[in-house]
Amino acid sequence: CDGGCIYTLGFQPGTVIRNNHIHDAGCASYGAWGMYNDEGSTGIVWENNLVHDTQDGGYHQHYGRGNIIRNNIFAFQKEVQIRRSKPEEFLAFAFEQNIVLFSEGRLFGHIDKNWFDGRVAVNRNVYWKTGGKPFDLAGKTWDEWRNFGHDAESVIADPLFAAPEKADWT
């Protein structure tokens, strides 16, 4: 428990984690995240990664500073797609230019209020719940989420993958 397929810890300016294919992570109770910034992970760029079919989430930041999560595909996590569990008094991360495709669980998770302290930048993403099913964004409607300042240039739209249920991401 309390781990990730790629796990970071502490101050790591200049670190870039890219071009990974992370999938099928499970656990007994919690902690099967695809990409996990834990305990002060700082200065890390996560880009061009494909994360699918994990139990707890595609990305999780427990706490950290100035991380960038961009141009990744997150698909079919079971419990939550993206998690932020411990807010702090500075910009935690920027979540931008990602595609998030899901069929179950929550889009943004842990504690809803963690997404409304002005310490995350969320923009230029594509979100889609299979079948066009409605979903909330940390307990808010799309309009409420955007009125808070999140995802001004993002869309809710089918990303048009060839066959994501068969792991064909073209």
mmCIF file of N, CA and C in Angstrom, residues 5 14 18 23 34 36 46 48-49 53-54 59 61-62 79 82 87 95 97 111-112 132 137 140 143 145 161 165:
data_model
loop_
_atom_site.group_PDB
_atom_site.id
_atom_site.type_symbol
_atom_site.label_atom_id
_atom_site.label_comp_id
_atom_site.label_asym_id
_atom_site.label_seq_id
_atom_site.Cartn_x
_atom_site.Cartn_y
_atom_site.Cartn_z
ATOM 1 N N CYS A 5 3.452 3.073 -9.401
ATOM 2 C CA CYS A 5 4.310 2.434 -10.393
ATOM 3 C C CYS A 5 5.574 3.256 -10.602
ATOM 4 N N GLY A 14 14.501 19.754 -12.108
ATOM 5 C CA GLY A 14 15.085 19.327 -13.378
ATOM 6 C C GLY A 14 14.746 17.904 -13.776
ATOM 7 N N ARG A 18 9.183 10.831 -18.606
ATOM 8 C CA ARG A 18 8.388 10.850 -19.841
ATOM 9 C C ARG A 18 8.415 9.518 -20.568
ATOM 10 N N HIS A 23 0.397 0.517 -16.400
ATOM 11 C CA HIS A 23 -0.938 -0.079 -16.468
ATOM 12 C C HIS A 23 -1.086 -1.242 -15.508
ATOM 13 N N GLY A 34 -0.633 5.283 -10.575
ATOM 14 C CA GLY A 34 0.288 5.152 -11.694
ATOM 15 C C GLY A 34 1.520 6.007 -11.489
ATOM 16 N N TYR A 36 3.103 8.900 -8.889
ATOM 17 C CA TYR A 36 2.862 9.329 -7.512
ATOM 18 C C TYR A 36 3.966 10.255 -7.033
ATOM 19 N N TRP A 46 6.181 15.599 -15.589
ATOM 20 C CA TRP A 46 5.661 14.314 -16.064
ATOM 21 C C TRP A 46 5.029 14.585 -17.418
ATOM 22 N N ASN A 48 4.048 13.004 -21.604
ATOM 23 C CA ASN A 48 3.959 11.973 -22.639
ATOM 24 C C ASN A 48 3.885 10.559 -22.072
ATOM 25 N N ASN A 49 3.223 10.412 -20.944
ATOM 26 C CA ASN A 49 3.036 9.099 -20.336
ATOM 27 C C ASN A 49 1.621 8.598 -20.618
ATOM 28 N N ASP A 53 -5.817 1.730 -16.258
ATOM 29 C CA ASP A 53 -6.226 0.560 -15.475
ATOM 30 C C ASP A 53 -5.442 0.410 -14.173
ATOM 31 N N THR A 54 -5.377 1.484 -13.408
ATOM 32 C CA THR A 54 -4.833 1.392 -12.053
ATOM 33 C C THR A 54 -5.998 1.450 -11.074
ATOM 34 N N TYR A 59 -2.748 9.689 -11.460
ATOM 35 C CA TYR A 59 -1.761 10.605 -10.884
ATOM 36 C C TYR A 59 -2.213 10.966 -9.482
ATOM 37 N N GLN A 61 -0.703 13.468 -6.149
ATOM 38 C CA GLN A 61 0.301 14.258 -5.438
ATOM 39 C C GLN A 61 -0.145 14.371 -3.998
ATOM 40 N N HIS A 62 0.691 13.831 -3.109
ATOM 41 C CA HIS A 62 0.401 13.948 -1.679
ATOM 42 C C HIS A 62 0.742 15.362 -1.236
ATOM 43 N N GLU A 79 -10.888 4.039 -8.966
ATOM 44 C CA GLU A 79 -11.467 4.839 -7.888
ATOM 45 C C GLU A 79 -11.493 6.331 -8.180
ATOM 46 N N ILE A 82 -7.480 11.516 -10.942
ATOM 47 C CA ILE A 82 -6.426 12.426 -10.519
ATOM 48 C C ILE A 82 -6.677 12.787 -9.058
ATOM 49 N N PRO A 87 -3.073 19.893 0.544
ATOM 50 C CA PRO A 87 -2.795 21.237 0.051
ATOM 51 C C PRO A 87 -1.712 21.933 0.874
ATOM 52 N N PHE A 95 -1.634 20.993 -14.191
ATOM 53 C CA PHE A 95 -2.182 19.826 -14.897
ATOM 54 C C PHE A 95 -2.721 20.342 -16.210
ATOM 55 N N GLN A 97 -2.933 19.991 -20.781
ATOM 56 C CA GLN A 97 -2.812 19.285 -22.053
ATOM 57 C C GLN A 97 -2.867 17.770 -21.895
ATOM 58 N N ILE A 111 -10.255 14.964 -1.367
ATOM 59 C CA ILE A 111 -11.161 15.879 -0.669
ATOM 60 C C ILE A 111 -11.486 17.007 -1.639
ATOM 61 N N ASP A 112 -12.753 17.215 -1.913
ATOM 62 C CA ASP A 112 -13.153 18.191 -2.922
ATOM 63 C C ASP A 112 -12.540 19.564 -2.701
ATOM 64 N N GLY A 132 -20.552 9.293 -22.776
ATOM 65 C CA GLY A 132 -20.999 10.671 -22.580
ATOM 66 C C GLY A 132 -21.742 10.869 -21.275
ATOM 67 N N LEU A 137 -16.873 17.591 -11.190
ATOM 68 C CA LEU A 137 -15.457 17.961 -11.080
ATOM 69 C C LEU A 137 -15.231 18.407 -9.643
ATOM 70 N N LYS A 140 -18.303 19.841 -8.228
ATOM 71 C CA LYS A 140 -18.843 21.015 -8.925
ATOM 72 C C LYS A 140 -19.316 20.632 -10.327
ATOM 73 N N ASP A 143 -19.628 24.275 -15.252
ATOM 74 C CA ASP A 143 -19.650 25.738 -15.189
ATOM 75 C C ASP A 143 -19.088 26.253 -13.865
ATOM 76 N N TRP A 145 -16.912 24.742 -11.917
ATOM 77 C CA TRP A 145 -15.482 24.438 -11.967
ATOM 78 C C TRP A 145 -14.739 25.515 -12.748
ATOM 79 N N PHE A 161 -10.155 7.780 -29.426
ATOM 80 C CA PHE A 161 -9.181 6.701 -29.543
ATOM 81 C C PHE A 161 -9.797 5.574 -30.372
ATOM 82 N N GLU A 165 -10.956 0.318 -25.125
ATOM 83 C CA GLU A 165 -11.313 -0.880 -24.344
ATOM 84 C C GLU A 165 -10.397 -2.053 -24.646
#
